[in-house]
Coordinates of C-alpha atoms in Angstrom, one line a residue:
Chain A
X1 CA 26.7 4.7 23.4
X2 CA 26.5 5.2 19.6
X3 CA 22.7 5.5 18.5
X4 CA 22.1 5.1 14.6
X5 CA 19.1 7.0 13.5
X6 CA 17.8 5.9 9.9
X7 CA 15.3 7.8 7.5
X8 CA 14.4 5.9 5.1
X9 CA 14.5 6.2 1.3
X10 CA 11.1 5.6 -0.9
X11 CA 10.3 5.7 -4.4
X12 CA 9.7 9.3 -5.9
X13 CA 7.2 10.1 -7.9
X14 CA 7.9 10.1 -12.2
X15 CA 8.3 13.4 -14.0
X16 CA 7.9 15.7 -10.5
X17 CA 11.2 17.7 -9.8
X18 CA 12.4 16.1 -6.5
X19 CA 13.6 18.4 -3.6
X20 CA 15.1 17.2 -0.3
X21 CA 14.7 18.5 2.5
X22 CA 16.1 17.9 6.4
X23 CA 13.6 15.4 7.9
X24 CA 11.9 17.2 10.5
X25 CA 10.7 14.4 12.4
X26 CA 13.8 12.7 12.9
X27 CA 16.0 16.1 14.0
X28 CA 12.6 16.5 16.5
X29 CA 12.8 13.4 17.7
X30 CA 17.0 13.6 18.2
X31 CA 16.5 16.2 20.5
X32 CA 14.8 14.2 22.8
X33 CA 17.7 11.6 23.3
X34 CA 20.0 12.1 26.3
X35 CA 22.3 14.1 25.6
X36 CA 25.3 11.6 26.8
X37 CA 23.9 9.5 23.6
X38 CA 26.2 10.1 20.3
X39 CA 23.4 10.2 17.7
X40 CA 24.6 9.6 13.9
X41 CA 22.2 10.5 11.4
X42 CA 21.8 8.5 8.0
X43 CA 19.1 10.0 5.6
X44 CA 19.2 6.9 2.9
X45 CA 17.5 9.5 0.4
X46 CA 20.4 10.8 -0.1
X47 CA 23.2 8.5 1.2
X48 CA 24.0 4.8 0.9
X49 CA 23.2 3.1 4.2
X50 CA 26.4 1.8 6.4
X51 CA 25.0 -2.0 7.9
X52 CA 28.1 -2.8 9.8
X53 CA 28.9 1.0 10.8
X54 CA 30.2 -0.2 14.9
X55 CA 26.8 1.0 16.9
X56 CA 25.0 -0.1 19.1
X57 CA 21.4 0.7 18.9
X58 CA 19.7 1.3 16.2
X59 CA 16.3 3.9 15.6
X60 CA 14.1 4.2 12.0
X61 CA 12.2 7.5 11.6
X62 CA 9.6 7.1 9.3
X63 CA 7.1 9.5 7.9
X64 CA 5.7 8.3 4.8
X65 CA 3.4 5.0 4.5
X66 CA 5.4 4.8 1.0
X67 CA 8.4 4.5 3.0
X68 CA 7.6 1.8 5.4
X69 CA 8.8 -1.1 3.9
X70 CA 12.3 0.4 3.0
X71 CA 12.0 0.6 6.7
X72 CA 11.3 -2.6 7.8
X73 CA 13.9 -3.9 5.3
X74 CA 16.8 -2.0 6.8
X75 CA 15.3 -3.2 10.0
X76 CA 15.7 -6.9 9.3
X77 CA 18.8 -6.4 7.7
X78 CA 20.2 -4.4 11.4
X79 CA 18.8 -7.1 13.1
X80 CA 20.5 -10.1 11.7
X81 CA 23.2 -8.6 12.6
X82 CA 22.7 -8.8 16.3
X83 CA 21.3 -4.9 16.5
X84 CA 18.8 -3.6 18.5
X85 CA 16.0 -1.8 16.5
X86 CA 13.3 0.7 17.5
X87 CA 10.9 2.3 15.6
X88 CA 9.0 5.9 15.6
X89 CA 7.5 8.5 13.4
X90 CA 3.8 9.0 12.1
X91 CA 4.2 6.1 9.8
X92 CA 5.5 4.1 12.8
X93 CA 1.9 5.1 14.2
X94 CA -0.1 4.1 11.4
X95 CA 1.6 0.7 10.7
X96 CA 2.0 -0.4 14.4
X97 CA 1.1 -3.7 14.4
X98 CA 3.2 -4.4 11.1
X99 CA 5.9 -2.8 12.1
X100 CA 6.4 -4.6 15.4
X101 CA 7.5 -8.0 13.2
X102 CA 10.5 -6.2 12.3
X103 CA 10.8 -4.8 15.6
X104 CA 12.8 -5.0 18.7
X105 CA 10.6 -1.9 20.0
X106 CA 8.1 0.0 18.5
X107 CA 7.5 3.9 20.6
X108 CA 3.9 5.0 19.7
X109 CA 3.1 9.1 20.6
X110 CA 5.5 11.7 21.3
X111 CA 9.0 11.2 22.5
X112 CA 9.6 14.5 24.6
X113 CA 9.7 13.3 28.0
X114 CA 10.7 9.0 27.8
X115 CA 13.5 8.8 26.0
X116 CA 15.6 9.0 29.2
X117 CA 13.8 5.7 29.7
X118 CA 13.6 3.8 26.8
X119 CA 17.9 4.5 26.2
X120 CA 17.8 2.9 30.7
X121 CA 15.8 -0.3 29.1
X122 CA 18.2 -0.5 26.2
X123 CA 21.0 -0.1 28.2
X124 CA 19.3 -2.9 30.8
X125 CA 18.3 -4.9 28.3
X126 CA 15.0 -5.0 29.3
X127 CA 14.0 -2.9 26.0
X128 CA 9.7 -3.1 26.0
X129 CA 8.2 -4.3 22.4
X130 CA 6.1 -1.5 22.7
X131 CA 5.8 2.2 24.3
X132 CA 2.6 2.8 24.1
X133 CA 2.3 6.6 24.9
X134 CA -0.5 7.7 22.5
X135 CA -3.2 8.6 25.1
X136 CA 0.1 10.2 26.7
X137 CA 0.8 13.5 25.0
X138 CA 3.8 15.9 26.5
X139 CA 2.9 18.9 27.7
X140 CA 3.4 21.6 24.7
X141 CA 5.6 23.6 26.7
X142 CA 8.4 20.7 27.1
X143 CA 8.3 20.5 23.4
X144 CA 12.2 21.8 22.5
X145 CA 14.0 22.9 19.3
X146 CA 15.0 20.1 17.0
X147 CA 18.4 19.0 16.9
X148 CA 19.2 19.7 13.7
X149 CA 23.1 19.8 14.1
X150 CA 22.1 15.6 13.2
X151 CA 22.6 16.7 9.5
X152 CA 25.0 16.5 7.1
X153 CA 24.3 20.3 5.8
X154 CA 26.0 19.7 2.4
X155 CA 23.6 17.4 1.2
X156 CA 20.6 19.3 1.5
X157 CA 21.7 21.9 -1.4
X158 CA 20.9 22.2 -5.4
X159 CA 23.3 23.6 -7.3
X160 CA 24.5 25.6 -4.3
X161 CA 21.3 26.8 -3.7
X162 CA 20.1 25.8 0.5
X163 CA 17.1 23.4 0.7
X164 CA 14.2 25.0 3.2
X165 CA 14.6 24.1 6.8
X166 CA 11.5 22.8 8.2
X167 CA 9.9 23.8 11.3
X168 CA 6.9 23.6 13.8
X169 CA 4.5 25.6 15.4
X170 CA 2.0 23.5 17.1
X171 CA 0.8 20.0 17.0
X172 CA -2.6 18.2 16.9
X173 CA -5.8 19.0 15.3
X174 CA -9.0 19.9 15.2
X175 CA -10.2 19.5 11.8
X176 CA -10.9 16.1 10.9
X177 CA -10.8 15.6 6.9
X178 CA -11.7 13.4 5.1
X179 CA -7.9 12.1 3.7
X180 CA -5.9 13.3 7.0
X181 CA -4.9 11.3 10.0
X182 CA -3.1 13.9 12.2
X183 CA -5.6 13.9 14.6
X184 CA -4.9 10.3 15.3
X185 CA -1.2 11.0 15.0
X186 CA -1.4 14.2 17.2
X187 CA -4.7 14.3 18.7
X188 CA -8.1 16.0 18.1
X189 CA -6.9 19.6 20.1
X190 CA -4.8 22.2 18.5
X191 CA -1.4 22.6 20.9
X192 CA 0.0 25.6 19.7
X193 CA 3.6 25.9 21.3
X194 CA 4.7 29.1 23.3
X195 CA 5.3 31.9 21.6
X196 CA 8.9 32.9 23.1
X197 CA 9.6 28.5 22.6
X198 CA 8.6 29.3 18.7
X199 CA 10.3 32.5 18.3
X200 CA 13.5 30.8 20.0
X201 CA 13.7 28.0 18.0
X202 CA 13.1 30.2 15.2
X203 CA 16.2 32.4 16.1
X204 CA 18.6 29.2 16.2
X205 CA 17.9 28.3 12.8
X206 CA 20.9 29.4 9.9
X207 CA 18.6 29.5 7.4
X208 CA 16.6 32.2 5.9
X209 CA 13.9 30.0 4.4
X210 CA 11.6 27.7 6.1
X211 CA 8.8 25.2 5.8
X212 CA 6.5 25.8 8.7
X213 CA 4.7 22.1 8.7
X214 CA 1.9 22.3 11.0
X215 CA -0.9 20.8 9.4
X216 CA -2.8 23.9 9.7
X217 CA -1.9 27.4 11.3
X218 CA -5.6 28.4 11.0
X219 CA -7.2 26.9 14.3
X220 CA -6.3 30.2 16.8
X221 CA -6.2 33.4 15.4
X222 CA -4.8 35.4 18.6
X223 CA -2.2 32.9 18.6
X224 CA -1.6 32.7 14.9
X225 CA -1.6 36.7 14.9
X226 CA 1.0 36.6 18.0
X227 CA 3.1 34.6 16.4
X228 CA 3.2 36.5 13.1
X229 CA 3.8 39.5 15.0
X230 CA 6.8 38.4 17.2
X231 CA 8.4 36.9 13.8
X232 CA 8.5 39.8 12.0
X233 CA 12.0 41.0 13.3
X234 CA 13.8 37.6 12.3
X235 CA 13.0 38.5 8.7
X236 CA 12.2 34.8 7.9
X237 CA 11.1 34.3 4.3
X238 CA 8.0 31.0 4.5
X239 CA 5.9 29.0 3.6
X240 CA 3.2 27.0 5.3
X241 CA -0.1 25.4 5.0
X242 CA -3.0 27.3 5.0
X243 CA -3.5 30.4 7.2
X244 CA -6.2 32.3 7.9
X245 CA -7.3 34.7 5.2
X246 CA -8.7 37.8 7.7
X247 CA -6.8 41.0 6.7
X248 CA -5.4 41.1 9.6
X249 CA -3.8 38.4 9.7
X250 CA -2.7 37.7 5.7
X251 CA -1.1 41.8 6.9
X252 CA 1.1 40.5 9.8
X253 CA 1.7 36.7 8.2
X254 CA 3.2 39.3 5.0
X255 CA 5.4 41.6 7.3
X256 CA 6.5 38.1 8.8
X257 CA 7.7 36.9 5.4
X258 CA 5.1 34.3 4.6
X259 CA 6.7 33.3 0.7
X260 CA 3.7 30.9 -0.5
X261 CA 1.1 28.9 1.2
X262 CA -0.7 26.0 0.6
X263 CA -4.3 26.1 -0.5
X264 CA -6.5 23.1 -1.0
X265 CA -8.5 23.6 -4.0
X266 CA -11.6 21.1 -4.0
X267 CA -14.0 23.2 -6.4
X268 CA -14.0 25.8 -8.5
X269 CA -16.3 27.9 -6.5
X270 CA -15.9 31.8 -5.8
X271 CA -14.8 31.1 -2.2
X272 CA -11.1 29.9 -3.6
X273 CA -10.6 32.5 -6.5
X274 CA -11.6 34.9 -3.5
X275 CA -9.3 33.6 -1.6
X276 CA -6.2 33.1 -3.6
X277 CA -6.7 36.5 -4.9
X278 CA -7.1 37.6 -1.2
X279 CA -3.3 36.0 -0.7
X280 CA -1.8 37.8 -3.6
X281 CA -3.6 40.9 -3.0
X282 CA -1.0 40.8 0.4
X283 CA 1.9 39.6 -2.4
X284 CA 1.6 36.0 -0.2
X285 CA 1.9 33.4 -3.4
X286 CA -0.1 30.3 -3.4
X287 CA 0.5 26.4 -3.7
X288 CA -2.6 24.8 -4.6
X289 CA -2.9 21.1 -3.4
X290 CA -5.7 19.1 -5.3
X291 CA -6.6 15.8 -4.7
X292 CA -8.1 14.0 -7.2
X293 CA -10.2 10.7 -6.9
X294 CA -13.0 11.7 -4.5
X295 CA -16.1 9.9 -4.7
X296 CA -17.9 13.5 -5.6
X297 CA -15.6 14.1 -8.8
X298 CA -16.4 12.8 -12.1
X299 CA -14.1 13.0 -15.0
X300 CA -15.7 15.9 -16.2
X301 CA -15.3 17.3 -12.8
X302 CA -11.7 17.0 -12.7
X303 CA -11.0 18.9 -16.2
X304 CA -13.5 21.8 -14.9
X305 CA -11.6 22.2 -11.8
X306 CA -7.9 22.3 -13.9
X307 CA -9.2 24.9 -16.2
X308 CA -10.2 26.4 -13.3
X309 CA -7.0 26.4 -11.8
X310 CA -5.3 27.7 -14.4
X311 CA -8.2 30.7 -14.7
X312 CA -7.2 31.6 -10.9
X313 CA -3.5 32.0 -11.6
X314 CA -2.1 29.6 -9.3
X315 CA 1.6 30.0 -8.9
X316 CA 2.3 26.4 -8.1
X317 CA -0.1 23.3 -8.2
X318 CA 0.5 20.0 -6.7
X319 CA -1.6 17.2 -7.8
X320 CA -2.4 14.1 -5.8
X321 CA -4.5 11.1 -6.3
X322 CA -6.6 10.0 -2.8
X323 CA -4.4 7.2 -0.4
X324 CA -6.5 5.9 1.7
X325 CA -4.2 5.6 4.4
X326 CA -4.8 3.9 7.9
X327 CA -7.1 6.0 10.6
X328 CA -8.5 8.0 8.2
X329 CA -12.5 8.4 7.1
X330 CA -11.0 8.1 3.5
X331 CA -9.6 4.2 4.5
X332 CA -12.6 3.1 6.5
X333 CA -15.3 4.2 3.7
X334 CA -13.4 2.0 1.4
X335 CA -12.6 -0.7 3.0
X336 CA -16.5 -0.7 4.3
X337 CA -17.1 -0.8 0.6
X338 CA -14.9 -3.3 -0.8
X339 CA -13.0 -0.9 -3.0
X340 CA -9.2 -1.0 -2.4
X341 CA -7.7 -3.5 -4.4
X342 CA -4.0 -2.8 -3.5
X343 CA -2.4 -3.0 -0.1
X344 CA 1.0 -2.9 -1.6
X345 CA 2.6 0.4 0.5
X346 CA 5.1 1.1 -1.7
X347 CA 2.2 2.6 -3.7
X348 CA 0.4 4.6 -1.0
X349 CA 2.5 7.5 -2.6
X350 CA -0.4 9.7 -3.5
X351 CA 0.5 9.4 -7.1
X352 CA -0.8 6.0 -7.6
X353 CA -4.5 4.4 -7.9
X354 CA -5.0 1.8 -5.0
X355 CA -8.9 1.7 -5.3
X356 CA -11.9 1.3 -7.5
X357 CA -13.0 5.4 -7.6
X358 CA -16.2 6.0 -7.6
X359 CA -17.1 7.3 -11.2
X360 CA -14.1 6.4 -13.5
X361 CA -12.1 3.3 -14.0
X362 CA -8.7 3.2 -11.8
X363 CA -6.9 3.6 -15.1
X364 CA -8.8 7.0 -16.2
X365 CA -8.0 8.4 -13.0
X366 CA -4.6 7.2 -13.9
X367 CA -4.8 9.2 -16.6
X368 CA -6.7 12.5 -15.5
X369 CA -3.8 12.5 -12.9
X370 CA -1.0 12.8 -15.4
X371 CA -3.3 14.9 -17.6
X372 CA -3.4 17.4 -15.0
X373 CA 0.1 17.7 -14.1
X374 CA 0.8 17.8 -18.0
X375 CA -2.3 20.8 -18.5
X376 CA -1.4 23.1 -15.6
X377 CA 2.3 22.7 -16.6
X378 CA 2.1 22.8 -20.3
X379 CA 3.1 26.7 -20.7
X380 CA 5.3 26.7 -17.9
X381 CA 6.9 24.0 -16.7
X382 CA 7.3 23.2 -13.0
X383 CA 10.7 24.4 -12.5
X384 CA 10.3 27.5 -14.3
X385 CA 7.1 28.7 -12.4
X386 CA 9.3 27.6 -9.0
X387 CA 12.0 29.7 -10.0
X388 CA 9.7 32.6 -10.6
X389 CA 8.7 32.1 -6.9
X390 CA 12.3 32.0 -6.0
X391 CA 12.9 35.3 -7.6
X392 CA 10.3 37.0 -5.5
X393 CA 11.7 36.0 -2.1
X394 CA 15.3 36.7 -3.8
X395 CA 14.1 39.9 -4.1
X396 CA 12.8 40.9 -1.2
X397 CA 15.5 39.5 0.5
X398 CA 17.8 41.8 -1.2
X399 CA 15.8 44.5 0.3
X400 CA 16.2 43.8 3.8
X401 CA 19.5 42.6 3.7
X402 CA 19.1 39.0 4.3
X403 CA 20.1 37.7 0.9
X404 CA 22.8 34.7 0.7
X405 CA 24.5 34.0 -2.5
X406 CA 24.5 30.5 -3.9
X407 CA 27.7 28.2 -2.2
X408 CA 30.3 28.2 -5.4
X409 CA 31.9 25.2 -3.9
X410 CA 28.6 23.3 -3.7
X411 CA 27.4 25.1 -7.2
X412 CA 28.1 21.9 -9.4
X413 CA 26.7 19.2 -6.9
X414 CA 22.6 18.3 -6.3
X415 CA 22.1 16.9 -3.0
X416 CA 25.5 15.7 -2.4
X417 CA 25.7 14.5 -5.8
X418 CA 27.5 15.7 -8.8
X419 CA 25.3 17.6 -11.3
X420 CA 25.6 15.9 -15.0
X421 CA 25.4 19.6 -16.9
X422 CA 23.8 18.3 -20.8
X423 CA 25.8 19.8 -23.7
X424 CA 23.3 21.2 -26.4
Chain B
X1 CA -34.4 14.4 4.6
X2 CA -32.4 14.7 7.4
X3 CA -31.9 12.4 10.1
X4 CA -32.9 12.8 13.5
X5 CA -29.9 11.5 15.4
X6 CA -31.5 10.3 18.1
X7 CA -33.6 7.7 16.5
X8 CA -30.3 5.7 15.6
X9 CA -28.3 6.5 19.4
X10 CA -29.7 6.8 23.2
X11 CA -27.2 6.8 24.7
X12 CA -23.2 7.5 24.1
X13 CA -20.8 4.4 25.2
X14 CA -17.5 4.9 26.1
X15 CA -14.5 2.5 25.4
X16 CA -11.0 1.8 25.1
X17 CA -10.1 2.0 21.2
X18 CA -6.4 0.9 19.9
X19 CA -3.5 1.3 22.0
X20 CA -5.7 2.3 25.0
X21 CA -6.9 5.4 23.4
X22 CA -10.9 6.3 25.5
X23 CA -12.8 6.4 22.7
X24 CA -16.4 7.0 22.6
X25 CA -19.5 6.2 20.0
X26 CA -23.3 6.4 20.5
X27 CA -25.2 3.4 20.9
X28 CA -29.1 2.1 20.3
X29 CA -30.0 -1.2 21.2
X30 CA -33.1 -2.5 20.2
X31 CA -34.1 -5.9 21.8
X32 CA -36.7 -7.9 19.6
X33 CA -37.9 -11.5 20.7
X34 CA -34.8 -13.1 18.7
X35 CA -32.4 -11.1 17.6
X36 CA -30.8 -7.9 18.9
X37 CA -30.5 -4.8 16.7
X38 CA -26.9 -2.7 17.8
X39 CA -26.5 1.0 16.2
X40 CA -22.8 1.9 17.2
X41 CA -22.8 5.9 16.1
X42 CA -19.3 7.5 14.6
X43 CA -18.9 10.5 16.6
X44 CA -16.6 12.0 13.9
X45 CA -14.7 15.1 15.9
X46 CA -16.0 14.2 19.4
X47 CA -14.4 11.3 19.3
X48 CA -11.2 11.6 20.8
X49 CA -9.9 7.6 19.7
X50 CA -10.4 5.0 17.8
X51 CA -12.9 4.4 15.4
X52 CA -16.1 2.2 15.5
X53 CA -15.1 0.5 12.1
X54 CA -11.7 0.0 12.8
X55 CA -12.3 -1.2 16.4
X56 CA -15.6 -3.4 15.7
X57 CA -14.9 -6.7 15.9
X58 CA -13.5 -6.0 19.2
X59 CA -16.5 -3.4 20.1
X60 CA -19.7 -5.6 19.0
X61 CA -18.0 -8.3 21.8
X62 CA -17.6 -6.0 24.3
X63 CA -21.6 -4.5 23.8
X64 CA -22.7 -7.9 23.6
X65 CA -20.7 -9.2 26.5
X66 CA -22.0 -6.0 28.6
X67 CA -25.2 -6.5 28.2
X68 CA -26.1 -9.6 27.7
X69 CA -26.2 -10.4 24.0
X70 CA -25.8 -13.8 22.2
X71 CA -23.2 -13.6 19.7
X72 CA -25.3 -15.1 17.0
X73 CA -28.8 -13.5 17.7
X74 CA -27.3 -9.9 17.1
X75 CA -27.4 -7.9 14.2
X76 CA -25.1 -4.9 14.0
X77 CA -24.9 -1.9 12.3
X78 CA -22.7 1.1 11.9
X79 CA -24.1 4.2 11.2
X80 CA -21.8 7.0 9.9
X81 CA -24.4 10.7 10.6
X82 CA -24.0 13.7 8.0
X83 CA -21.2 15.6 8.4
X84 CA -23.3 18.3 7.4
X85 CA -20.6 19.4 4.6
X86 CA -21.7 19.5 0.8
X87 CA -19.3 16.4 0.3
X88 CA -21.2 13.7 -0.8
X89 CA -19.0 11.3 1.1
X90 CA -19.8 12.9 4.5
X91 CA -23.3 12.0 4.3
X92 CA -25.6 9.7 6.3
X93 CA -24.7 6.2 5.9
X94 CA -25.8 2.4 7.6
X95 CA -24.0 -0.7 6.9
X96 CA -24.6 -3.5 8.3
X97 CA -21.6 -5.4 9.7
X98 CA -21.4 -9.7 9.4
X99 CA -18.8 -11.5 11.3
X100 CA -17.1 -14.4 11.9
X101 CA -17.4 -15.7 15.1
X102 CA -14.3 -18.1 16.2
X103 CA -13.6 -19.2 19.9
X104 CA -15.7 -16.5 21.1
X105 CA -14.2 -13.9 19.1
X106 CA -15.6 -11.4 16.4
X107 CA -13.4 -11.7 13.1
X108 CA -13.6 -11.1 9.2
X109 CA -16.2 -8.1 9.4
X110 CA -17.9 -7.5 6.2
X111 CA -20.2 -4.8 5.6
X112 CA -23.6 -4.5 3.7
X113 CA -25.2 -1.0 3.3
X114 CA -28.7 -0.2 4.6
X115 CA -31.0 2.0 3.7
X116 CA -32.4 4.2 6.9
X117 CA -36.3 2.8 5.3
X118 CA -34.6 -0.5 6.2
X119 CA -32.7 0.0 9.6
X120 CA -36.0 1.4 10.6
X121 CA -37.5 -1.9 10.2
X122 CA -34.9 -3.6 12.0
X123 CA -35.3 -1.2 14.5
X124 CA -38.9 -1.2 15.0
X125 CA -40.6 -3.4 17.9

């Protein structure tokens, strides 16, 4: 049996350099297809998508809410042609009841341990409209390494240069913000995976650099400790979400090659210039996310905390605007309120005003969004404060031997396609 | 000031939120001569499901059907508690919740805010 699986493409955001990298969920969720099943992997990102390819059931991965209806699009278009279509993936999740109109099947949860099944109901033609299995989590220990042999490795390289592979740790939650809905997606208890499954998943990977994705490796700190410990010998170079700032851990997360993390700024209060300066003290650089469009920031709030974040000397910032996405405190305060006044999920990309903000028109948070991108980036652009961060890890991996030179034969193509050099 | 919790939930109810998930919120209600006051409670973190805004057209039938509540005598309300953070949108909040009410079900919710000075009042026998 031939099993398509689809990732969708969406609309990037304007002016932001554009990496791709592997889907994660998809190459997690491969690996939990029989193994009888030939699995072909389209990621329409970066490849045109193949209706009448000869298969025979078809499966859409989809992460993003700003990818969703590129989803059900393809779906309708597979399904008018006679195919069989199931759906999974967080956005699945969030859009459920939507998504089941373009749906043969919709699976809701985590697929480790029902796959076997759902590919027997396909194959009986008694395919359910919906696996429910979100008050049905798998044991953590089942959880396997992805399948990442699903990809089409050339693709996933600038200018010869390998895109991180992404990888995960643990799943669920138990923070609760204000903008986040993995502890819907996941559930409200951290379930941090087995060491020796991490650190063997770990090993399998041909590439130096990763994305660790968990939403947050701060929620244990034996276990985070433990696993920074037993990952120092693989001489990974990472980056990840936030982890813990204790010495003792930012010390073993360093000897384990942690490249940058991810640090949510939300003010411009001594506890984040501490802390940044605590992850560069340990030579760890830092990513700071900022979401802009809270109810407690006014406009003179938002230009404060850029000054700020250029004062703290951020190595990367990544500005978003709030998306109110589904499950989330952020959706139901503003729905209570009557304040979203686009439901159009093409633009649930975080870079685009759905709602009436609090203090400012939806326009002048338009602005101040763009005018934060445009201030933190003004002496350095993006690129170039990227590349520095490049050169560190290049660096160190030149001193313990794990460097890898650019592909030559991939040197003049950008993710699969050819790289238009401009003549001064 | 802060709230005393307790004032807006005796007691915490337990249901079945979307796609089966248990779910729990606390609950007050307040029987007066003709109208019934219902404080459903977000639970934030201790709730393992669904929410009680996304889930209340079909949670304000299932109160009122469990204990005895006329559809159009009952006034309910949503309280969201203080998070406790310095966030101003994690603070206290009421809304009061209208509905349509079509072949016995709850439907178009639309929410007012409340002041606690006035969900007192409602509350008070």
């Amino acid at each position: 049996m031939k099993f398509q699986l689809i990732f969708p493409k969406w609309r990037k955001l304007e002016g932001q350099t554009t990496f791709n990298l592997p889907p994660h969920g998809a190459a997690v969720f491969a690996a939990t297809i029989p193994e009888h099943i030939e699995v072909e992997f389209i990621d329409e990102n970066l490849e045109e998508m193949r209706f009448d390819d000869d298969v025979d059931f078809v499966g859409i991965s989809m992460l993003l809410t700003t990818q969703i209806k590129r989803g059900w699009a393809i779906a309708d278009e597979y399904r008018k042609r006679g195919k069989k279509v199931i759906f999974g993936g967080i956005s699945t999740m969030l859009h459920a009841e939507e998504t089941m109109l373009h749906a043969d099947s919709v699976f809701l949860g985590e697929a480790e341990g029902h796959m076997e099944q759902v590919f027997a109901d396909f194959k009986n033609g008694v395919l359910k409209k919906v696996y429910n299995h979100m008050n049905d989590l798998p044991p953590i220990e089942i959880v396997g390494p992805a399948r990442r042999e699903i990809y089409k490795r050339d693709l996933y390289y600038h200018k010869g240069v390998q895109m991180l592979d992404l990888f995960h740790a643990s799943r669920g939650c138990k923070f609760s913000c204000y903008p986040c809905a993995v502890s819907y997606l996941g559930g409200r208890r951290f379930r941090p995976r087995p060491i020796d499954k991490s650190i063997e998943e770990l090993e399998m990977i041909e590439n130096n650099r990763l994305f660790i994705v968990d939403n947050s490796l701060a929620q244990d700190t034996q276990w985070e400790k433990d696993l920074f410990r037993e990952m120092i010998p693989l001489k990974k170079k990472w980056c990840s979400h936030t982890i813990e700032d204790k010495p003792e851990v930012l010390d073993l997360a360093a000897q384990a090659g942690a490249w940058y993390v991810y640090q949510a700024v939300f003010d411009t209060s001594d506890y984040i210039r501490r802390r940044v300066k605590q992850y560069h003290d340990y030579g760890i650089g830092v990513e700071g996310t900022i979401l802009l469009g809270l109810d407690n920031q006014t406009e003179d709030d938002i230009k404060r905390l850029i000054d700020f974040l250029l004062e703290i000397d951020l190595d990367l910032a990544e500005f978003t605007i709030l998306a109110p996405f589904p499950h989330t405190k952020a959706h139901n305060d503003l729905i209570k309120q009557d304040r979203i006044f686009n439901k159009n999920w093409d633009d649930y990309n975080a870079g685009q005003v759905v709602y009436q903000p609090k203090h400012m028109s939806p326009e002048r948070l338009q602005e101040l969004y763009q005018y934060a991108w445009d201030a933190f980036y003004k002496d350095e652009t993006q690129e170039e404060k990227m590349f520095k961060l490049l050169k560190k890890v290049v660096s160190r991996e030149i001193d313990d031997g794990t460097f890898r030179k650019r592909r030559k034969d991939l040197s003049k193509t950008s993710f699969g396609r050819n790289v238009n050099y401009k003549i001064a | 000031m802060e709230t005393n919790v307790s004032n807006y939930q005796n007691q915490t109810y337990h249901f079945k939120g979307l796609w089966d998930l248990p779910s729990i919120c606390g609950l007050k209600i307040v029987k007066k001569q003709n109208e019934t006051v219902v404080i459903a409670t977000d639970l934030f973190d201790d709730n393992p499901g669904t929410s009680i805004t996304e889930w209340n057209t079909k949670l304000i039938k299932e109160i009122c059907d469990n204990n005895n509540i006329n559809y159009y005598e009952v006034i309910y309300i949503e309280h969201t508690p203080n998070k406790k953070t310095k966030l101003s949108f994690n603070q206290e909040s009421f809304y009061q919740v209208e509905f349509d009410i079509v072949d016995d079900k709850f439907d178009n919710p639309k929410w007012k805010e409340l002041t606690k000075d006035q969900v007192d009042k409602l509350i008070t026998i």
